mmCIF file of C-alpha atoms in Angstrom:
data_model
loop_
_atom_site.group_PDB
_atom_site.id
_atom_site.type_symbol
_atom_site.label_atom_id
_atom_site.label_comp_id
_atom_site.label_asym_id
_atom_site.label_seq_id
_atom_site.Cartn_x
_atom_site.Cartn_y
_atom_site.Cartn_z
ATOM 1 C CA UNK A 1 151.701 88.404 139.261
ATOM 2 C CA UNK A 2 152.754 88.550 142.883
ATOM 3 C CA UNK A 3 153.959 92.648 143.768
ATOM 4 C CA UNK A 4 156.965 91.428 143.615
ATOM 5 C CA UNK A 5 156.882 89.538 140.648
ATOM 6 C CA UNK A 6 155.502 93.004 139.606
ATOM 7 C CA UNK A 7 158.381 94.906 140.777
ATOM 8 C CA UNK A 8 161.386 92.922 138.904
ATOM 9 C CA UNK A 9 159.399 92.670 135.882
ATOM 10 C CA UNK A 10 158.991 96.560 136.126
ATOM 11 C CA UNK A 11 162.627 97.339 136.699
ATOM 12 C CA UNK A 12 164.043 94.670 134.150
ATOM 13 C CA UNK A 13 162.261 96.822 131.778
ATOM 14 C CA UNK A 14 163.834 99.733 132.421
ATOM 15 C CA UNK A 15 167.205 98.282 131.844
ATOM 16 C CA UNK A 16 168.217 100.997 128.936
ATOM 17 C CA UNK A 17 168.863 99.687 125.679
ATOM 18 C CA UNK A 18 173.321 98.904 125.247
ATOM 19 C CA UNK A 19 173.228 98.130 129.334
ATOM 20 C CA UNK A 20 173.398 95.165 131.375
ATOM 21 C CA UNK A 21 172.656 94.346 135.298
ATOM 22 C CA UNK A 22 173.185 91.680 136.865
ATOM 23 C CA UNK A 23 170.193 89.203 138.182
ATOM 24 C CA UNK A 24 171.582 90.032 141.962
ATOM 25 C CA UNK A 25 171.342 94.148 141.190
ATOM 26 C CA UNK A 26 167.745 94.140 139.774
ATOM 27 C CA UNK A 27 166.519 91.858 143.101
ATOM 28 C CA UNK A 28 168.326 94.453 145.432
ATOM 29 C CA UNK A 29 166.972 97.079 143.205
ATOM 30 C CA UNK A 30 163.498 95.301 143.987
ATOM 31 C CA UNK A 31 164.006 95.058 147.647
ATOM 32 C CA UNK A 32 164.523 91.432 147.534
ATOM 33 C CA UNK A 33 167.792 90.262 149.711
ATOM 34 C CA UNK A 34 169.207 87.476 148.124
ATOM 35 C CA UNK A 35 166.972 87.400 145.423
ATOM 36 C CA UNK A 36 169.052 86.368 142.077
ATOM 37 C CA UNK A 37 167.278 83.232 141.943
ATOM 38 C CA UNK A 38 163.702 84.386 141.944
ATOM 39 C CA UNK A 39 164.933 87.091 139.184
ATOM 40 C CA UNK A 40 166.217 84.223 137.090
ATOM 41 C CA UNK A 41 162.346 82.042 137.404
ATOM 42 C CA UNK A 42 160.861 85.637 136.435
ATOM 43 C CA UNK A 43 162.920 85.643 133.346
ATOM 44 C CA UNK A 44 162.622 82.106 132.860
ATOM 45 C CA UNK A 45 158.914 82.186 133.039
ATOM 46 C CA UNK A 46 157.929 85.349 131.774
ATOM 47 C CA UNK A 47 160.388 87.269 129.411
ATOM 48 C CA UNK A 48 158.251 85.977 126.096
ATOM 49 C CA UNK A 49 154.848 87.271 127.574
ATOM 50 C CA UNK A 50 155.995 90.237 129.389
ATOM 51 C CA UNK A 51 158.847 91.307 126.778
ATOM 52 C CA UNK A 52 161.471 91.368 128.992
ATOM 53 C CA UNK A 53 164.920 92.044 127.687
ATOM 54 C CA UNK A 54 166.079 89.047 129.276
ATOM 55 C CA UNK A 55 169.460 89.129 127.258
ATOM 56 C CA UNK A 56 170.628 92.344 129.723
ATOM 57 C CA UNK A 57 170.637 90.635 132.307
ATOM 58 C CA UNK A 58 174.133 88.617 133.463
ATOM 59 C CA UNK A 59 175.861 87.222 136.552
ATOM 60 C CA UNK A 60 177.583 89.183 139.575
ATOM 61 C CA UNK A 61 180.778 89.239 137.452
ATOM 62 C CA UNK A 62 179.217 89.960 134.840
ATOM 63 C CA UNK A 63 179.370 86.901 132.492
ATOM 64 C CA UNK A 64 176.424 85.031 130.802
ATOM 65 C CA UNK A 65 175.229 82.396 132.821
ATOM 66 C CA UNK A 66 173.917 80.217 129.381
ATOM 67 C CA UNK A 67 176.047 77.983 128.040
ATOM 68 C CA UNK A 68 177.194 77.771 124.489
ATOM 69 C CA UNK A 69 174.838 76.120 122.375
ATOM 70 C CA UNK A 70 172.160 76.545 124.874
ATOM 71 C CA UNK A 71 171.289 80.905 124.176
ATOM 72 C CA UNK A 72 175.352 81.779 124.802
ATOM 73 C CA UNK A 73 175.140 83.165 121.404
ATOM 74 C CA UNK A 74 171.835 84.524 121.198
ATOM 75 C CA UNK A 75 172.541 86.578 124.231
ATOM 76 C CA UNK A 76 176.024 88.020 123.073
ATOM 77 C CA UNK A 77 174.956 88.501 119.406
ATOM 78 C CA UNK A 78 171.837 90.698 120.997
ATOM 79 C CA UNK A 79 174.357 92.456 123.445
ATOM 80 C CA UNK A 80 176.806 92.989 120.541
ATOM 81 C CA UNK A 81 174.096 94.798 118.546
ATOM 82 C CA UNK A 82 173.439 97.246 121.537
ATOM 83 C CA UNK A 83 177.298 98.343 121.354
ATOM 84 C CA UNK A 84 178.224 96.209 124.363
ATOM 85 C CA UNK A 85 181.278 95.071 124.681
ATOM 86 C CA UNK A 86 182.137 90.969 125.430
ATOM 87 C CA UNK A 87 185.524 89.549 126.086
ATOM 88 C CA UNK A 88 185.597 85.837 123.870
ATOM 89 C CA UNK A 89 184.808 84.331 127.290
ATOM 90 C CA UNK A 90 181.363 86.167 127.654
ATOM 91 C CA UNK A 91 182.171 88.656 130.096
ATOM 92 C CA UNK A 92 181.006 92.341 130.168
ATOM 93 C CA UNK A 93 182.490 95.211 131.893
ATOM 94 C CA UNK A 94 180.071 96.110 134.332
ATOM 95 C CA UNK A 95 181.575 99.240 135.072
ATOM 96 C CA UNK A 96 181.300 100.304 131.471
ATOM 97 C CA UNK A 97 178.346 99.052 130.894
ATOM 98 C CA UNK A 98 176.317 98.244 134.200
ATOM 99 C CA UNK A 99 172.881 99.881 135.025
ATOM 100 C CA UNK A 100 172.711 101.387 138.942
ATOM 101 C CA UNK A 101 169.284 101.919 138.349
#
């Protein structure tokens, strides 16, 4: 992988198990301005082969981005069993439960 393909995969791994960050947070966290996008191919691409705990990962405000019936309840089931919290519409409270990093 590229270095910085290399970089988000590293820090999406050290999202800590029962915390979430967003797909924005991990590029900044990277180095990457305006990188959401390339976090969300990364994840797309690679979170079987590389592990990733792709479910930790949400949008700015902190909802899932799937929609039901296409991994909406995967990723709140897995989130659920981590102790996060999620409102009936998918959100999380980031400030609860967001990573800085």
């Amino acid at each position: 992988p590229s270095e910085e393909t290399a970089k988000i995969i590293a820090i999406i791994k050290r999202i800590p198990r029962g915390r979430v960050s967003s797909y924005g947070h991990v590029a900044a966290l990277a180095g990457l301005r305006n990188g959401a996008r390339q976090v969300v191919r990364i994840l797309h691409s690679s979170s079987e082969k590389e592990g990733l705990p792709w479910y930790r990962l949400l949008r700015k405000d902190g909802s899932i981005a799937l929609p039901p019936g296409e991994g909406f309840e995967l990723q709140r089931s897995l989130l659920q069993k981590e102790g996060v919290e999620i409102s009936p519409e998918g959100k999380v409270d980031l400030g609860r439960f967001g990573w800085s990093g």
